[in-house]
């Protein structure tokens, strides 16, 4: 017997039922033109509505073609194709997107289907196609036309069979993608050179390659009423805190948005309510080894299709100052590099305000630092010099991003020689302003997290203006408010300044000193892991 009982009804009964159903639909719903990809009157996923059409798979290919033309733009969009063929006396329709279809796989499937004889597909046609004739590892049954359209738009191939109210979806897609090359923002001297790309399956496979743990869970959900972007939640079941996993999962499922074409950044703003806070509350990484390490520490990772980076939750301020290069070197060298990076970050925030105070108020200079300050003043006030130079650095950074590679060298020469050198020689800027600003910029670029570096840049400008207006009290109060502001931030109920505030001596030691792997036998208490021991046994 066939799995679908509707096909056993007489044709007259089916026509009567269809006429009765169509008469129950309001005429404005039938006559109205769809305004979106799925039609204005089609219920959007996640809303719980049944929609104004039954949503089932039509038993006739002609009816299916008519509905597909209205709902998905068949015969209007040139890349959406429905190839009609006959296999074993059964008329079939192969629905696919030409840009996603993998030619070799589809050709092999069609070749296998041509072997079907008239007797071999009777009497249980659907079951024969599903179990015997489709030579592919991923074949799903689909009972609703909207679900089939969604799978086809995601790259699958749909197979509709004349007389059957159930369709088959074959995962025979091939997304355009680049090679897994090393990320530009997280380069290392020694280590793996592979990085995430814009394909979700490739990214999770890179993590699977490093974590062959059966407890690793990869949960997929679609986000966006129109884009239907695939989002993956990754965690290790017997390590991650169930409360954290449930909180992130519920947040992702509760997202109601038209789409996230910009990927993980739009998703972050939906998951983390940070408002106008410039500091990043999630950590981004384009390296699979970094994500694997954080998963082993009890963190949760979120991948979004079309995005070459993963979000790591929760994330504190000190997570953003870590770099994989520290763990690719010996503990002594790694600790040295970490302290140099800390010094550069502190210089990027406090060097300019402190120098400005001592230059404007010579009485603040400690003994032995009398040389600090400009030997001769420029034609522009010091504060305005700093602000103009900061603006110039931002302009050069944006110009470097948008300048074609063959012209990048010429742009650098123009910025460094024609602008910087001539500005000093004409007396608009002083030499020390350019020098200290360059040191602060280097410290910003030495920050591993690009988002953290940009946030520190805004803090530097704020402290500089506060020191210029209110002098020493302005710098002290501004720094205090900055620390209080960071202490009040939380990333999924985790203190942003942990382990500094609240204080945890052992965890702070791990941040300041890069310890050897054998002695790192306990996972951080921040993530409240189910298993706190790193070493098995």
Coordinates of C-alpha atoms in Angstrom, one line a residue:
X1 CA 0.0 0.0 0.0
X2 CA 1.1 3.6 -0.6
X3 CA 2.1 5.8 2.3
X4 CA -0.2 8.6 1.1
X5 CA -3.9 7.6 1.2
X6 CA -5.1 10.7 -0.7
X7 CA -4.0 9.2 -4.0
X8 CA -6.4 6.3 -3.8
X9 CA -9.5 8.5 -4.0
X10 CA -11.4 8.7 -7.2
X11 CA -10.6 11.6 -9.5
X12 CA -14.1 13.1 -9.2
X13 CA -13.8 13.1 -5.4
X14 CA -10.5 14.9 -5.5
X15 CA -11.9 17.6 -7.9
X16 CA -14.9 18.1 -5.6
X17 CA -12.7 18.5 -2.5
X18 CA -10.4 20.9 -4.4
X19 CA -13.4 23.0 -5.6
X20 CA -14.8 23.1 -2.0
X21 CA -11.4 24.2 -0.6
X22 CA -10.9 26.9 -3.2
X23 CA -14.4 28.3 -2.6
X24 CA -13.5 28.7 1.1
X25 CA -10.5 31.0 0.3
X26 CA -11.3 34.7 0.2
X27 CA -11.2 36.1 -3.3
X28 CA -8.8 38.9 -2.4
X29 CA -6.2 36.3 -1.3
X30 CA -6.5 34.6 -4.7
X31 CA -6.4 37.7 -6.8
X32 CA -3.7 39.6 -4.8
X33 CA -0.3 39.6 -6.3
X34 CA 2.5 38.4 -3.9
X35 CA 4.8 41.2 -2.7
X36 CA 7.7 39.0 -1.5
X37 CA 9.6 35.9 -2.4
X38 CA 7.0 33.6 -0.8
X39 CA 3.9 35.8 -1.5
X40 CA 2.3 38.3 0.8
X41 CA -0.5 35.9 1.8
X42 CA 1.8 33.0 2.7
X43 CA 2.4 32.5 6.5
X44 CA 5.9 33.2 7.5
X45 CA 7.9 30.5 9.4
X46 CA 7.8 30.6 13.1
X47 CA 4.5 32.5 13.3
X48 CA 2.4 29.4 13.9
X49 CA -0.2 30.3 11.3
X50 CA -1.4 27.8 8.8
X51 CA -1.7 30.3 5.9
X52 CA -4.5 30.8 3.4
X53 CA -3.5 27.8 1.3
X54 CA -3.3 24.2 2.5
X55 CA 0.4 24.1 1.8
X56 CA 0.3 20.4 0.8
X57 CA 2.1 19.0 -2.3
X58 CA -0.2 19.0 -5.3
X59 CA -0.7 15.6 -6.8
X60 CA -0.6 17.0 -10.3
X61 CA 2.5 18.5 -11.9
X62 CA 0.5 21.1 -13.8
X63 CA -1.1 22.3 -10.5
X64 CA 2.3 22.3 -8.8
X65 CA 3.8 24.3 -11.6
X66 CA 1.0 26.9 -11.3
X67 CA 1.5 27.3 -7.6
X68 CA 5.3 27.4 -7.9
X69 CA 5.0 30.1 -10.5
X70 CA 2.9 32.2 -8.1
X71 CA 4.9 31.5 -4.9
X72 CA 8.5 31.1 -6.0
X73 CA 8.6 32.8 -9.4
X74 CA 9.0 29.7 -11.5
X75 CA 9.4 30.6 -15.2
X76 CA 10.1 34.2 -14.1
X77 CA 13.4 33.8 -12.3
X78 CA 15.8 32.4 -14.9
X79 CA 17.8 30.3 -12.3
X80 CA 14.8 28.4 -10.9
X81 CA 14.2 25.4 -13.2
X82 CA 11.6 22.6 -13.2
X83 CA 12.8 19.8 -15.5
X84 CA 10.0 17.4 -16.4
X85 CA 10.9 13.8 -17.3
X86 CA 9.2 10.4 -17.4
X87 CA 10.6 7.5 -15.5
X88 CA 8.9 4.2 -15.6
X89 CA 5.7 5.7 -17.1
X90 CA 5.6 8.1 -14.2
X91 CA 5.7 11.8 -15.0
X92 CA 8.1 13.7 -12.7
X93 CA 9.3 17.2 -12.1
X94 CA 12.9 18.0 -10.9
X95 CA 12.9 21.4 -9.3
X96 CA 16.3 23.1 -8.6
X97 CA 18.3 26.3 -8.7
X98 CA 20.8 26.3 -11.5
X99 CA 23.4 28.1 -9.5
X100 CA 23.4 25.7 -6.6
X101 CA 22.8 22.4 -8.4
X102 CA 25.8 20.0 -8.5
X103 CA 25.8 18.9 -12.1
X104 CA 27.6 15.6 -11.6
X105 CA 25.3 14.5 -8.8
X106 CA 22.1 15.4 -10.6
X107 CA 23.3 13.7 -13.8
X108 CA 24.0 10.5 -11.9
X109 CA 20.6 10.6 -10.2
X110 CA 18.8 11.1 -13.5
X111 CA 20.8 8.3 -15.1
X112 CA 19.8 6.0 -12.3
X113 CA 16.2 6.9 -12.6
X114 CA 16.2 6.1 -16.3
X115 CA 16.8 2.5 -15.4
X116 CA 13.3 2.3 -13.9
X117 CA 10.9 0.2 -15.9
X118 CA 7.1 0.6 -16.1
X119 CA 6.5 -2.4 -13.8
X120 CA 9.3 -1.5 -11.3
X121 CA 7.5 1.7 -10.1
X122 CA 4.1 0.0 -9.5
X123 CA 2.1 -0.2 -7.3
X124 CA 3.9 1.8 -4.6
X125 CA 5.5 4.5 -6.7
X126 CA 6.7 6.8 -3.9
X127 CA 8.3 4.1 -1.8
X128 CA 10.1 2.7 -4.9
X129 CA 11.5 6.1 -5.8
X130 CA 12.5 6.8 -2.2
X131 CA 14.1 3.4 -1.3
X132 CA 15.3 2.0 -4.6
X133 CA 15.9 4.6 -7.3
X134 CA 17.5 7.6 -5.7
X135 CA 21.3 6.9 -5.2
X136 CA 22.1 9.7 -2.7
X137 CA 23.0 9.8 1.0
X138 CA 20.7 12.7 1.9
X139 CA 17.1 12.3 0.7
X140 CA 14.2 13.7 2.8
X141 CA 10.4 13.3 2.5
X142 CA 8.5 16.6 2.2
X143 CA 4.8 16.9 2.8
X144 CA 4.4 20.7 2.4
X145 CA 5.1 22.8 -0.7
X146 CA 6.4 25.7 1.4
X147 CA 9.0 23.4 3.0
X148 CA 10.0 22.1 -0.4
X149 CA 10.4 25.6 -1.7
X150 CA 12.6 26.5 1.3
X151 CA 14.8 23.5 0.7
X152 CA 15.2 24.2 -3.0
X153 CA 16.0 27.9 -2.2
X154 CA 18.7 26.6 0.2
X155 CA 20.2 24.5 -2.6
X156 CA 18.5 21.2 -2.5
X157 CA 16.8 19.5 -5.5
X158 CA 13.1 18.7 -5.3
X159 CA 11.5 15.7 -7.0
X160 CA 7.7 15.9 -7.6
X161 CA 5.9 12.7 -8.8
X162 CA 2.6 12.8 -10.7
X163 CA -0.1 11.4 -8.5
X164 CA 1.8 11.7 -5.2
X165 CA 1.2 14.2 -2.4
X166 CA 4.7 13.8 -1.0
X167 CA 7.9 15.1 -2.6
X168 CA 11.5 14.2 -2.2
X169 CA 14.3 16.7 -1.4
X170 CA 17.8 15.6 -2.4
X171 CA 20.7 17.5 -0.9
X172 CA 22.7 17.9 -4.1
X173 CA 23.9 21.5 -3.7
X174 CA 27.3 23.1 -4.3
X175 CA 27.8 26.6 -2.8
X176 CA 30.3 29.0 -4.3
X177 CA 33.2 29.3 -1.8
X178 CA 36.8 30.2 -1.5
X179 CA 39.6 28.1 -0.1
X180 CA 40.2 27.8 3.7
X181 CA 43.1 30.3 3.8
X182 CA 44.6 31.8 6.9
X183 CA 42.6 34.8 8.3
X184 CA 44.2 38.2 7.9
X185 CA 43.3 39.3 11.5
X186 CA 44.6 36.2 13.3
X187 CA 47.9 35.3 11.6
X188 CA 50.5 33.2 13.3
X189 CA 54.2 32.5 12.7
X190 CA 53.7 28.8 13.4
X191 CA 50.5 26.9 13.3
X192 CA 47.6 25.9 11.1
X193 CA 46.8 28.0 8.1
X194 CA 43.2 27.1 7.6
X195 CA 40.4 29.5 8.5
X196 CA 36.6 29.8 8.3
X197 CA 34.9 30.6 5.0
X198 CA 31.4 31.8 4.0
X199 CA 30.0 28.2 3.9
X200 CA 28.5 27.0 7.2
X201 CA 29.1 23.3 6.5
X202 CA 32.8 23.9 5.8
X203 CA 33.2 25.8 9.0
X204 CA 31.6 23.2 11.3
X205 CA 33.6 20.5 9.5
X206 CA 36.8 22.4 10.4
X207 CA 35.8 22.3 14.0
X208 CA 34.8 18.7 13.8
X209 CA 38.2 17.9 12.5
X210 CA 39.7 19.1 15.7
X211 CA 37.1 17.9 18.1
X212 CA 36.3 14.3 17.4
X213 CA 34.2 14.2 20.5
X214 CA 30.8 12.4 20.3
X215 CA 29.5 14.9 22.9
X216 CA 30.0 17.8 20.5
X217 CA 26.6 19.1 19.5
X218 CA 25.8 21.2 16.4
X219 CA 22.2 22.4 16.4
X220 CA 20.9 24.2 13.3
X221 CA 18.0 26.7 13.1
X222 CA 17.0 29.2 10.4
X223 CA 16.8 32.9 11.2
X224 CA 15.1 35.5 9.1
X225 CA 11.7 35.5 7.6
X226 CA 13.0 36.1 4.1
X227 CA 16.7 35.2 4.1
X228 CA 16.2 32.0 6.2
X229 CA 19.8 32.0 7.1
X230 CA 21.2 28.8 8.6
X231 CA 22.5 29.4 12.1
X232 CA 24.4 26.7 14.1
X233 CA 24.8 26.5 17.8
X234 CA 27.9 24.5 18.9
X235 CA 28.7 23.2 22.3
X236 CA 30.1 20.1 24.1
X237 CA 27.2 18.5 26.0
X238 CA 29.0 17.2 29.0
X239 CA 31.1 20.4 29.5
X240 CA 29.0 23.4 28.7
X241 CA 26.6 24.8 31.3
X242 CA 23.0 23.7 30.3
X243 CA 21.6 27.1 31.5
X244 CA 24.0 28.9 29.1
X245 CA 23.1 26.6 26.2
X246 CA 19.4 27.0 26.8
X247 CA 19.7 30.8 27.1
X248 CA 21.5 31.1 23.8
X249 CA 19.2 28.6 22.1
X250 CA 16.1 30.4 23.2
X251 CA 17.5 33.8 22.1
X252 CA 18.2 32.4 18.6
X253 CA 14.8 30.8 18.3
X254 CA 13.0 34.0 19.4
X255 CA 14.7 36.2 16.8
X256 CA 12.1 37.9 14.6
X257 CA 13.7 39.8 11.8
X258 CA 13.2 40.1 8.1
X259 CA 16.7 38.7 7.4
X260 CA 20.4 38.8 8.4
X261 CA 22.2 39.2 5.1
X262 CA 25.1 40.7 7.0
X263 CA 25.5 37.4 8.9
X264 CA 26.9 37.2 12.4
X265 CA 27.0 41.0 13.1
X266 CA 23.2 41.4 12.7
X267 CA 22.7 38.2 14.7
X268 CA 24.9 39.5 17.5
X269 CA 22.8 42.7 17.8
X270 CA 19.7 40.5 18.1
X271 CA 21.3 38.2 20.7
X272 CA 23.1 40.7 22.9
X273 CA 21.3 43.9 23.9
X274 CA 24.3 46.2 24.1
X275 CA 22.8 49.4 22.8
X276 CA 25.4 52.1 22.2
X277 CA 28.1 50.3 24.1
X278 CA 31.2 50.3 21.9
X279 CA 32.8 47.4 23.6
X280 CA 32.3 43.9 22.1
X281 CA 30.3 41.5 24.3
X282 CA 31.0 38.5 22.1
X283 CA 34.3 37.3 20.7
X284 CA 34.8 36.8 17.0
X285 CA 37.2 34.3 15.6
X286 CA 38.0 33.1 12.1
X287 CA 40.3 30.3 13.3
X288 CA 38.8 26.8 14.0
X289 CA 41.5 26.0 16.5
X290 CA 40.5 29.0 18.6
X291 CA 36.9 28.0 18.5
X292 CA 37.8 24.4 19.5
X293 CA 39.8 25.6 22.5
X294 CA 36.9 27.8 23.7
X295 CA 34.4 24.9 23.3
X296 CA 36.7 22.8 25.5
X297 CA 36.5 25.6 28.1
X298 CA 32.7 25.4 28.2
X299 CA 31.9 28.3 25.9
X300 CA 29.2 28.3 23.3
X301 CA 29.9 29.1 19.6
X302 CA 27.4 30.4 17.1
X303 CA 28.0 30.1 13.3
X304 CA 26.0 31.9 10.7
X305 CA 25.9 30.9 7.1
X306 CA 27.7 33.3 4.7
X307 CA 29.9 34.6 7.6
X308 CA 33.6 33.6 7.8
X309 CA 33.8 34.0 11.6
X310 CA 32.1 32.5 14.7
X311 CA 30.8 34.1 17.8
X312 CA 32.0 32.9 21.1
X313 CA 29.9 33.3 24.2
X314 CA 30.3 34.4 26.9
X315 CA 33.3 36.7 26.4
X316 CA 35.0 39.0 28.9
X317 CA 37.4 41.9 28.2
X318 CA 40.4 39.7 28.7
X319 CA 39.2 37.2 26.1
X320 CA 39.6 39.9 23.5
X321 CA 43.3 40.4 24.4
X322 CA 44.3 36.8 23.9
X323 CA 46.0 35.7 20.7
X324 CA 46.8 32.2 19.5
X325 CA 50.4 33.2 18.8
X326 CA 51.1 33.2 22.6
X327 CA 50.3 29.5 22.7
X328 CA 52.3 28.7 19.6
X329 CA 55.5 29.8 21.4
X330 CA 57.2 28.6 24.6
X331 CA 55.6 29.8 27.9
X332 CA 58.4 32.3 28.5
X333 CA 58.1 33.8 25.0
X334 CA 54.3 33.7 25.2
X335 CA 54.2 35.5 28.5
X336 CA 56.6 38.2 27.1
X337 CA 54.4 38.7 24.0
X338 CA 51.4 39.0 26.2
X339 CA 52.9 41.7 28.4
X340 CA 54.1 43.6 25.3
X341 CA 50.6 43.4 24.0
X342 CA 49.2 44.7 27.3
X343 CA 51.6 47.6 27.3
X344 CA 50.6 48.5 23.8
X345 CA 46.9 48.5 24.7
X346 CA 47.4 50.6 27.7
X347 CA 49.6 53.0 25.7
X348 CA 46.8 53.3 23.1
X349 CA 44.4 54.5 25.8
X350 CA 46.5 56.6 28.2
X351 CA 49.6 57.8 26.4
X352 CA 48.1 60.8 24.6
X353 CA 46.1 62.2 27.6
X354 CA 49.1 61.8 30.0
X355 CA 51.5 63.5 27.5
X356 CA 49.0 66.3 26.8
X357 CA 48.7 67.1 30.6
X358 CA 52.4 67.2 31.1
X359 CA 53.0 69.2 27.9
X360 CA 50.3 71.8 28.9
X361 CA 51.1 71.8 32.6
X362 CA 54.9 71.4 33.0
X363 CA 54.6 71.4 36.8
X364 CA 53.2 67.8 36.5
X365 CA 56.3 66.4 35.0
X366 CA 58.2 64.0 37.3
X367 CA 61.9 64.6 37.8
X368 CA 64.0 63.2 35.0
X369 CA 61.2 63.8 32.4
X370 CA 61.7 67.4 31.8
X371 CA 62.3 66.8 28.1
X372 CA 58.6 65.8 27.6
X373 CA 56.7 68.4 25.7
X374 CA 57.1 70.2 22.4
X375 CA 60.3 72.3 21.9
X376 CA 58.3 74.8 19.9
X377 CA 54.6 75.2 19.5
X378 CA 52.9 74.8 16.2
X379 CA 50.4 77.2 14.7
X380 CA 47.5 74.9 15.7
X381 CA 46.6 74.2 19.4
X382 CA 47.8 70.9 20.8
X383 CA 44.3 69.5 21.3
X384 CA 43.3 70.4 17.8
X385 CA 46.5 68.8 16.5
X386 CA 45.6 65.5 18.1
X387 CA 42.0 65.6 16.9
X388 CA 43.0 66.4 13.3
X389 CA 45.7 63.7 13.4
X390 CA 43.2 61.1 14.7
X391 CA 40.9 62.1 12.0
X392 CA 43.7 61.7 9.4
X393 CA 44.6 58.2 10.7
X394 CA 40.9 57.2 10.3
X395 CA 40.8 58.6 6.8
X396 CA 44.1 56.8 5.9
X397 CA 42.7 53.5 7.3
X398 CA 39.5 53.8 5.3
X399 CA 41.4 54.7 2.2
X400 CA 43.7 51.7 2.7
X401 CA 40.6 49.4 2.8
X402 CA 39.1 50.9 -0.3
X403 CA 42.3 51.4 -2.3
X404 CA 43.1 48.7 -4.9
X405 CA 46.2 46.7 -4.1
X406 CA 48.4 48.1 -6.9
X407 CA 47.7 51.6 -5.6
X408 CA 48.1 50.9 -1.9
X409 CA 51.8 51.7 -1.9
X410 CA 51.3 55.0 -3.7
X411 CA 48.6 55.9 -1.2
X412 CA 50.9 55.2 1.7
X413 CA 53.6 57.4 0.3
X414 CA 51.2 60.2 -0.2
X415 CA 49.9 59.9 3.4
X416 CA 53.3 59.5 5.1
X417 CA 55.4 62.0 3.0
X418 CA 53.2 64.6 1.4
X419 CA 50.8 65.0 4.3
X420 CA 52.7 64.0 7.5
X421 CA 56.2 65.4 6.7
X422 CA 55.0 68.6 5.0
X423 CA 52.5 69.3 7.9
X424 CA 55.4 69.2 10.4
X425 CA 57.7 71.3 8.2
X426 CA 55.1 74.0 7.7
X427 CA 54.5 74.2 11.5
X428 CA 51.0 73.0 11.5
X429 CA 51.9 70.0 13.7
X430 CA 54.8 69.3 16.1
X431 CA 57.1 66.3 15.8
X432 CA 56.1 64.9 19.2
X433 CA 52.4 64.9 18.5
X434 CA 53.0 62.8 15.4
X435 CA 55.4 60.5 17.3
X436 CA 53.1 59.8 20.3
X437 CA 50.1 59.5 18.1
X438 CA 51.9 56.9 16.0
X439 CA 52.8 54.9 19.2
X440 CA 49.1 55.0 20.3
X441 CA 48.0 53.8 16.8
X442 CA 50.5 51.0 16.9
X443 CA 49.2 49.9 20.3
X444 CA 45.7 49.9 18.9
X445 CA 46.7 47.8 15.9
X446 CA 48.5 45.4 18.3
X447 CA 45.1 44.7 20.0
X448 CA 44.0 41.2 18.8
X449 CA 40.4 42.2 18.7
X450 CA 39.6 44.8 16.0
X451 CA 36.3 45.7 17.8
X452 CA 38.2 46.2 21.1
X453 CA 40.8 48.4 19.4
X454 CA 38.1 50.7 17.9
X455 CA 36.4 50.9 21.3
X456 CA 39.6 51.9 23.0
X457 CA 40.1 54.5 20.4
X458 CA 36.9 56.2 21.3
X459 CA 37.9 56.0 25.0
X460 CA 41.3 57.6 24.2
X461 CA 39.6 60.6 22.5
X462 CA 37.2 61.0 25.4
X463 CA 39.9 61.0 27.9
X464 CA 42.0 63.4 25.8
X465 CA 39.1 65.9 25.7
X466 CA 38.4 65.5 29.4
X467 CA 42.1 66.1 30.2
X468 CA 42.1 69.2 28.0
X469 CA 38.9 70.7 29.5
X470 CA 39.1 69.6 33.2
X471 CA 42.8 68.9 33.5
X472 CA 43.9 66.3 36.0
X473 CA 40.4 65.8 37.6
X474 CA 39.0 65.2 34.2
X475 CA 41.5 62.4 33.5
X476 CA 41.0 60.8 36.9
X477 CA 37.2 61.0 36.8
X478 CA 37.0 59.9 33.2
X479 CA 39.2 56.8 33.9
X480 CA 37.1 56.0 37.0
X481 CA 33.9 56.2 35.0
X482 CA 35.4 54.1 32.3
X483 CA 36.3 51.3 34.7
X484 CA 32.9 51.5 36.4
X485 CA 31.2 51.3 33.0
X486 CA 33.1 48.2 32.1
X487 CA 32.5 46.6 35.5
X488 CA 28.7 47.0 35.0
X489 CA 28.7 45.2 31.7
X490 CA 27.8 41.5 31.4
X491 CA 28.0 39.0 28.6
X492 CA 25.3 36.4 29.1
X493 CA 25.3 36.9 32.9
X494 CA 29.2 36.8 33.0
X495 CA 31.0 39.9 34.5
X496 CA 32.9 41.7 31.7
X497 CA 36.0 42.4 33.8
X498 CA 36.3 38.9 35.3
X499 CA 38.7 37.9 36.9
X500 CA 39.7 41.4 37.9
X501 CA 36.2 42.4 39.0
X502 CA 35.0 40.2 40.8
X503 CA 38.6 39.3 41.8
X504 CA 39.8 35.7 41.1
X505 CA 43.5 35.3 41.8
X506 CA 44.1 32.0 40.1
X507 CA 42.2 33.0 37.0
X508 CA 44.0 36.4 36.9
X509 CA 47.3 34.5 37.1
X510 CA 46.3 32.5 34.0
X511 CA 45.8 35.8 32.1
X512 CA 49.0 37.5 33.2
X513 CA 51.2 34.4 32.8
X514 CA 51.1 31.9 29.9
X515 CA 51.4 28.6 31.8
X516 CA 52.5 25.2 30.4
X517 CA 49.8 22.8 29.1
X518 CA 50.3 20.1 31.8
X519 CA 49.6 22.4 34.7
X520 CA 46.5 23.9 33.1
X521 CA 44.3 21.1 34.5
X522 CA 41.2 23.1 35.5
X523 CA 38.7 24.9 33.3
X524 CA 37.8 28.5 34.0
X525 CA 35.1 28.9 36.6
X526 CA 33.5 31.7 34.5
X527 CA 31.6 29.3 32.3
X528 CA 30.3 27.1 35.2
X529 CA 31.2 23.9 33.3
X530 CA 29.6 20.6 34.2
X531 CA 33.1 19.0 34.2
X532 CA 35.8 21.4 35.6
X533 CA 38.7 19.0 35.1
X534 CA 40.7 19.3 31.8
X535 CA 42.7 16.1 32.3
X536 CA 40.8 12.8 31.9
X537 CA 40.9 10.1 34.5

